[in-house]
PDB file of C-alpha atoms in Angstrom:
ATOM      1  CA  MET R1064      10.673 -83.758  14.492  1.00  0.00           C
ATOM      2  CA  ASN R1065      12.025 -86.081  17.178  1.00  0.00           C
ATOM      3  CA  ALA R1066      14.016 -89.216  16.386  1.00  0.00           C
ATOM      4  CA  ARG R1067      12.054 -91.710  14.292  1.00  0.00           C
ATOM      5  CA  ILE R1068      10.145 -94.261  16.356  1.00  0.00           C
ATOM      6  CA  ALA R1069      10.001 -96.647  13.389  1.00  0.00           C
ATOM      7  CA  ARG R1070      12.514 -97.323  10.635  1.00  0.00           C
ATOM      8  CA  GLY R1071      12.058 -97.830   6.943  1.00  0.00           C
ATOM      9  CA  GLU R1072       9.827 -96.457   4.249  1.00  0.00           C
ATOM     10  CA  LEU R1073       6.226 -97.035   3.228  1.00  0.00           C
ATOM     11  CA  ASN R1074       6.049-100.530   1.753  1.00  0.00           C
ATOM     12  CA  TYR R1075       3.044-100.719  -0.561  1.00  0.00           C
ATOM     13  CA  PRO R1076       1.783 -99.230  -3.841  1.00  0.00           C
ATOM     14  CA  GLY R1077      -0.925 -96.591  -3.974  1.00  0.00           C
ATOM     15  CA  VAL R1078       0.230 -94.276  -1.192  1.00  0.00           C
ATOM     16  CA  GLY R1079      -2.637 -91.898  -0.397  1.00  0.00           C
ATOM     17  CA  PHE R1080      -5.283 -93.949  -2.212  1.00  0.00           C
ATOM     18  CA  THR R1081      -7.598 -94.034   0.848  1.00  0.00           C
ATOM     19  CA  SER R1082      -8.108 -90.275   0.475  1.00  0.00           C
ATOM     20  CA  GLU R1083      -9.489 -90.948  -3.014  1.00  0.00           C
ATOM     21  CA  GLY R1084     -11.414 -94.162  -2.336  1.00  0.00           C
ATOM     22  CA  ARG R1085      -9.071 -96.157  -4.565  1.00  0.00           C
ATOM     23  CA  VAL R1086      -7.491 -99.583  -4.052  1.00  0.00           C
ATOM     24  CA  PRO R1087      -4.285-100.877  -5.681  1.00  0.00           C
ATOM     25  CA  GLU R1088      -4.523-104.059  -7.712  1.00  0.00           C
ATOM     26  CA  GLY R1089      -4.013-107.218  -5.648  1.00  0.00           C
ATOM     27  CA  PHE R1090      -5.144-105.715  -2.331  1.00  0.00           C
ATOM     28  CA  GLU R1091      -8.278-106.515  -0.345  1.00  0.00           C
ATOM     29  CA  SER R1092     -10.315-103.522   0.736  1.00  0.00           C
ATOM     30  CA  SER R1093     -12.880-102.772   3.393  1.00  0.00           C
ATOM     31  CA  GLN R1094     -14.993 -99.845   4.416  1.00  0.00           C
ATOM     32  CA  THR R1095     -17.013 -99.433   7.592  1.00  0.00           C
ATOM     33  CA  ARG R1096     -19.344 -96.474   8.019  1.00  0.00           C
ATOM     34  CA  VAL R1097     -21.410 -95.637  11.117  1.00  0.00           C
ATOM     35  CA  HIS R1098     -23.759 -92.792  12.001  1.00  0.00           C
ATOM     36  CA  LEU R1099     -22.564 -91.025  15.180  1.00  0.00           C
ATOM     37  CA  GLY R1100     -25.202 -88.366  15.725  1.00  0.00           C
ATOM     38  CA  GLU R1101     -26.092 -84.872  14.642  1.00  0.00           C
ATOM     39  CA  GLY R1102     -24.587 -81.407  14.694  1.00  0.00           C
ATOM     40  CA  TYR R1103     -21.346 -79.513  14.469  1.00  0.00           C
ATOM     41  CA  ASP R1104     -20.437 -79.993  18.138  1.00  0.00           C
ATOM     42  CA  THR R1105     -20.492 -83.758  17.635  1.00  0.00           C
ATOM     43  CA  TYR R1106     -18.541 -83.447  14.383  1.00  0.00           C
ATOM     44  CA  ARG R1107     -15.845 -81.262  15.959  1.00  0.00           C
ATOM     45  CA  ARG R1108     -15.440 -83.525  19.034  1.00  0.00           C
ATOM     46  CA  VAL R1109     -14.868 -86.529  16.795  1.00  0.00           C
ATOM     47  CA  ALA R1110     -12.607 -84.596  14.386  1.00  0.00           C
ATOM     48  CA  ASP R1111     -10.471 -83.337  17.284  1.00  0.00           C
ATOM     49  CA  GLY R1112     -10.266 -86.873  18.687  1.00  0.00           C
ATOM     50  CA  ILE R1113      -9.253 -88.407  15.372  1.00  0.00           C
ATOM     51  CA  LEU R1114      -6.565 -85.765  14.852  1.00  0.00           C
ATOM     52  CA  GLY R1115      -5.315 -86.234  18.438  1.00  0.00           C
ATOM     53  CA  TRP R1116      -4.760 -90.018  18.065  1.00  0.00           C
ATOM     54  CA  GLN R1117      -7.735 -90.724  20.361  1.00  0.00           C
ATOM     55  CA  ILE R1118      -9.298 -93.338  18.072  1.00  0.00           C
ATOM     56  CA  GLN R1119      -6.182 -95.464  18.533  1.00  0.00           C
ATOM     57  CA  ARG R1120      -5.613 -94.694  22.216  1.00  0.00           C
ATOM     58  CA  ARG R1121      -9.221 -95.387  23.254  1.00  0.00           C
ATOM     59  CA  SER R1122      -9.312 -98.665  21.334  1.00  0.00           C
ATOM     60  CA  GLY R1123      -7.063-100.426  23.834  1.00  0.00           C
ATOM     61  CA  LEU R1124      -3.941-100.440  21.681  1.00  0.00           C
ATOM     62  CA  ARG R1125      -0.583 -99.541  23.169  1.00  0.00           C
ATOM     63  CA  VAL R1126       0.318 -96.389  21.233  1.00  0.00           C
ATOM     64  CA  ARG R1127       3.576 -94.473  20.731  1.00  0.00           C
ATOM     65  CA  THR R1128       3.609 -91.426  18.470  1.00  0.00           C
ATOM     66  CA  GLU R1129       6.147 -88.887  17.298  1.00  0.00           C
ATOM     67  CA  THR R1130       3.688 -86.002  17.556  1.00  0.00           C
ATOM     68  CA  GLU R1131       0.886 -85.010  19.939  1.00  0.00           C
ATOM     69  CA  SER R1132      -1.488 -84.549  17.029  1.00  0.00           C
ATOM     70  CA  VAL R1133      -1.686 -86.107  13.590  1.00  0.00           C
ATOM     71  CA  GLU R1134       0.648 -84.497  11.048  1.00  0.00           C
ATOM     72  CA  SER R1135       1.569 -85.609   7.561  1.00  0.00           C
ATOM     73  CA  GLY R1136       4.745 -87.686   7.809  1.00  0.00           C
ATOM     74  CA  SER R1137       4.435 -88.405  11.534  1.00  0.00           C
ATOM     75  CA  ARG R1138       4.813 -91.995  12.668  1.00  0.00           C
ATOM     76  CA  ILE R1139       2.899 -94.138  15.104  1.00  0.00           C
ATOM     77  CA  VAL R1140       3.632 -97.595  16.488  1.00  0.00           C
ATOM     78  CA  SER R1141       0.606 -99.337  17.912  1.00  0.00           C
ATOM     79  CA  GLY R1142       0.657-102.730  19.525  1.00  0.00           C
ATOM     80  CA  PHE R1143      -1.723-105.357  20.730  1.00  0.00           C
ATOM     81  CA  GLY R1144      -1.340-108.665  22.492  1.00  0.00           C
ATOM     82  CA  ILE R1145      -0.242-109.864  25.901  1.00  0.00           C
ATOM     83  CA  GLY R1146       3.234-109.664  27.398  1.00  0.00           C
ATOM     84  CA  PRO R1147       5.894-110.986  25.021  1.00  0.00           C
ATOM     85  CA  PHE R1148       3.157-111.972  22.552  1.00  0.00           C
ATOM     86  CA  ARG R1149       2.673-108.430  21.332  1.00  0.00           C
ATOM     87  CA  ILE R1150       2.418-107.488  17.676  1.00  0.00           C
ATOM     88  CA  LYS R1151       3.749-104.051  16.782  1.00  0.00           C
ATOM     89  CA  ALA R1152       2.263-102.156  13.860  1.00  0.00           C
ATOM     90  CA  PRO R1153       4.378 -99.188  12.673  1.00  0.00           C
ATOM     91  CA  CYS R1154       2.709 -96.688  10.322  1.00  0.00           C
ATOM     92  CA  GLU R1155       3.300 -93.265   8.795  1.00  0.00           C
ATOM     93  CA  VAL R1156       0.639 -90.617   8.184  1.00  0.00           C
ATOM     94  CA  VAL R1157       0.269 -90.095   4.422  1.00  0.00           C
ATOM     95  CA  TRP R1158      -2.573 -87.549   4.295  1.00  0.00           C
ATOM     96  CA  VAL R1159      -4.460 -85.272   6.687  1.00  0.00           C
ATOM     97  CA  ARG R1160      -7.717 -83.392   6.248  1.00  0.00           C
ATOM     98  CA  ARG R1161      -8.484 -80.786   8.931  1.00  0.00           C
ATOM     99  CA  PRO R1162     -11.905 -79.316   9.779  1.00  0.00           C
ATOM    100  CA  ALA R1163     -12.860 -76.279   7.722  1.00  0.00           C
ATOM    101  CA  PRO R1164     -14.014 -73.093   9.430  1.00  0.00           C
ATOM    102  CA  GLY R1165     -17.738 -72.552   9.669  1.00  0.00           C
ATOM    103  CA  ASN R1166     -20.715 -74.838   9.762  1.00  0.00           C
ATOM    104  CA  THR R1167     -20.597 -76.356   6.312  1.00  0.00           C
ATOM    105  CA  LYS R1168     -20.657 -79.840   4.809  1.00  0.00           C
ATOM    106  CA  GLN R1169     -17.124 -81.176   5.333  1.00  0.00           C
ATOM    107  CA  SER R1170     -14.884 -83.983   6.531  1.00  0.00           C
ATOM    108  CA  ALA R1171     -11.741 -84.359   8.631  1.00  0.00           C
ATOM    109  CA  GLY R1172      -9.373 -87.211   9.295  1.00  0.00           C
ATOM    110  CA  PHE R1173      -6.228 -88.914   8.102  1.00  0.00           C
ATOM    111  CA  GLY R1174      -4.781 -91.980   6.471  1.00  0.00           C
ATOM    112  CA  TYR R1175      -1.688 -93.868   7.426  1.00  0.00           C
ATOM    113  CA  GLY R1176       0.345 -96.489   5.655  1.00  0.00           C
ATOM    114  CA  THR R1177       2.364 -99.448   6.811  1.00  0.00           C
ATOM    115  CA  LEU R1178       6.074 -99.519   7.461  1.00  0.00           C
ATOM    116  CA  PRO R1179       8.410-102.541   7.679  1.00  0.00           C
ATOM    117  CA  GLY R1180       7.506-104.682  10.696  1.00  0.00           C
ATOM    118  CA  HIS R1181       3.743-104.237  10.330  1.00  0.00           C
ATOM    119  CA  PRO R1182       1.849-107.541   9.865  1.00  0.00           C
ATOM    120  CA  GLU R1183       0.068-106.077   6.824  1.00  0.00           C
ATOM    121  CA  ARG R1184       1.017-103.932   3.855  1.00  0.00           C
ATOM    122  CA  GLY R1185      -1.419-101.202   2.965  1.00  0.00           C
ATOM    123  CA  GLU R1186      -3.260 -98.169   4.200  1.00  0.00           C
ATOM    124  CA  GLU R1187      -6.066 -97.309   6.605  1.00  0.00           C
ATOM    125  CA  SER R1188      -7.996 -94.080   7.049  1.00  0.00           C
ATOM    126  CA  PHE R1189     -10.211 -92.591   9.748  1.00  0.00           C
ATOM    127  CA  GLU R1190     -12.582 -89.838   8.696  1.00  0.00           C
ATOM    128  CA  VAL R1191     -15.566 -88.060  10.171  1.00  0.00           C
ATOM    129  CA  SER R1192     -17.972 -86.128   7.982  1.00  0.00           C
ATOM    130  CA  ILE R1193     -20.988 -83.925   8.423  1.00  0.00           C
ATOM    131  CA  ASP R1194     -23.540 -83.519   5.670  1.00  0.00           C
ATOM    132  CA  ALA R1195     -25.716 -80.508   4.791  1.00  0.00           C
ATOM    133  CA  ALA R1196     -28.472 -81.780   7.124  1.00  0.00           C
ATOM    134  CA  GLY R1197     -26.030 -82.091  10.070  1.00  0.00           C
ATOM    135  CA  ALA R1198     -25.682 -85.899  10.158  1.00  0.00           C
ATOM    136  CA  VAL R1199     -22.279 -87.007  11.450  1.00  0.00           C
ATOM    137  CA  THR R1200     -20.714 -90.173  10.016  1.00  0.00           C
ATOM    138  CA  PHE R1201     -17.479 -91.979  10.861  1.00  0.00           C
ATOM    139  CA  THR R1202     -15.750 -93.996   8.138  1.00  0.00           C
ATOM    140  CA  ILE R1203     -12.843 -96.406   8.328  1.00  0.00           C
ATOM    141  CA  ALA R1204     -11.451 -97.398   4.934  1.00  0.00           C
ATOM    142  CA  ALA R1205      -8.557 -99.758   4.329  1.00  0.00           C
ATOM    143  CA  PHE R1206      -6.744-101.794   1.759  1.00  0.00           C
ATOM    144  CA  SER R1207      -4.175-104.413   2.681  1.00  0.00           C
ATOM    145  CA  ARG R1208      -2.539-107.752   2.160  1.00  0.00           C
ATOM    146  CA  HIS R1209      -0.410-109.818   4.516  1.00  0.00           C
ATOM    147  CA  SER R1210       3.204-108.725   4.782  1.00  0.00           C
ATOM    148  CA  ASN R1211       4.669-112.236   4.723  1.00  0.00           C
ATOM    149  CA  TRP R1212       3.891-115.971   4.670  1.00  0.00           C
ATOM    150  CA  PHE R1213       3.647-116.186   8.469  1.00  0.00           C
ATOM    151  CA  TYR R1214       0.747-113.721   8.651  1.00  0.00           C
ATOM    152  CA  ALA R1215      -0.820-115.175   5.510  1.00  0.00           C
ATOM    153  CA  ALA R1216      -0.777-118.635   7.161  1.00  0.00           C
ATOM    154  CA  GLY R1217      -2.719-117.167  10.078  1.00  0.00           C
ATOM    155  CA  GLY R1218      -5.257-115.518   7.757  1.00  0.00           C
ATOM    156  CA  PHE R1219      -8.329-116.413   9.812  1.00  0.00           C
ATOM    157  CA  ALA R1220      -6.772-115.084  13.023  1.00  0.00           C
ATOM    158  CA  ALA R1221      -5.505-111.961  11.247  1.00  0.00           C
ATOM    159  CA  ARG R1222      -8.978-111.189   9.834  1.00  0.00           C
ATOM    160  CA  ALA R1223     -10.548-111.765  13.259  1.00  0.00           C
ATOM    161  CA  ALA R1224      -8.007-109.374  14.823  1.00  0.00           C
ATOM    162  CA  GLN R1225      -8.790-106.751  12.154  1.00  0.00           C
ATOM    163  CA  ARG R1226     -12.544-107.049  12.852  1.00  0.00           C
ATOM    164  CA  LEU R1227     -11.921-106.699  16.601  1.00  0.00           C
ATOM    165  CA  ILE R1228      -9.748-103.602  16.189  1.00  0.00           C
ATOM    166  CA  THR R1229     -12.268-102.046  13.774  1.00  0.00           C
ATOM    167  CA  SER R1230     -15.069-102.546  16.317  1.00  0.00           C
ATOM    168  CA  ARG R1231     -12.904-100.908  18.972  1.00  0.00           C
ATOM    169  CA  TYR R1232     -12.196 -97.958  16.664  1.00  0.00           C
ATOM    170  CA  ILE R1233     -15.948 -97.539  16.187  1.00  0.00           C
ATOM    171  CA  ASP R1234     -16.521 -97.672  19.956  1.00  0.00           C
ATOM    172  CA  SER R1235     -13.827 -94.995  20.348  1.00  0.00           C
ATOM    173  CA  ALA R1236     -15.583 -92.738  17.808  1.00  0.00           C
ATOM    174  CA  ARG R1237     -18.908 -93.229  19.612  1.00  0.00           C
ATOM    175  CA  GLN R1238     -17.276 -92.216  22.909  1.00  0.00           C
ATOM    176  CA  LEU R1239     -15.875 -89.075  21.295  1.00  0.00           C
ATOM    177  CA  ALA R1240     -19.258 -88.243  19.745  1.00  0.00           C
ATOM    178  CA  ALA R1241     -20.923 -88.597  23.143  1.00  0.00           C
ATOM    179  CA  GLY R1242     -18.321 -86.329  24.771  1.00  0.00           C
ATOM    180  CA  GLU R1243     -17.014 -89.081  27.058  1.00  0.00           C
ATOM    181  CA  SER R1244     -13.644 -88.465  28.707  1.00  0.00           C
TER     182      SER R1244
END
């Protein structure tokens, strides 16, 4: 692996909980689920996009990664804002689920957790699934709390920013499902 693009260690309890649908005590949680379409081609396009960092890149965030595709332990630093007013959000991948061979009910995606310097402490996951009938669903699950008093004081703005980024992630998944470049 290349030199670390972010320092420090994961800074929250319950590492990997998003893969199990669990939330540590004292953390707020959210889950957003959207139907993206039908069929294995749609599922695989979205799975490949998720595992190639495309959800983040297409959402308008400035993204730096250590690896071309999602790998357990790899780090990403995403940022949003304007000019010097940019917030950086370093994370580390804590679990990965890859597509299974064949046309079966399955899911693929990953979860990443916060590192020092992120405005929140917690975990977020991005997962696409296909059911036995061929329906493709994208799910974003997260648990978090503010990392310090400064971000807690701006709670309304922080929640609004989270809602905006989540809507952009969903738009990114819809683009992938539609096969848009």
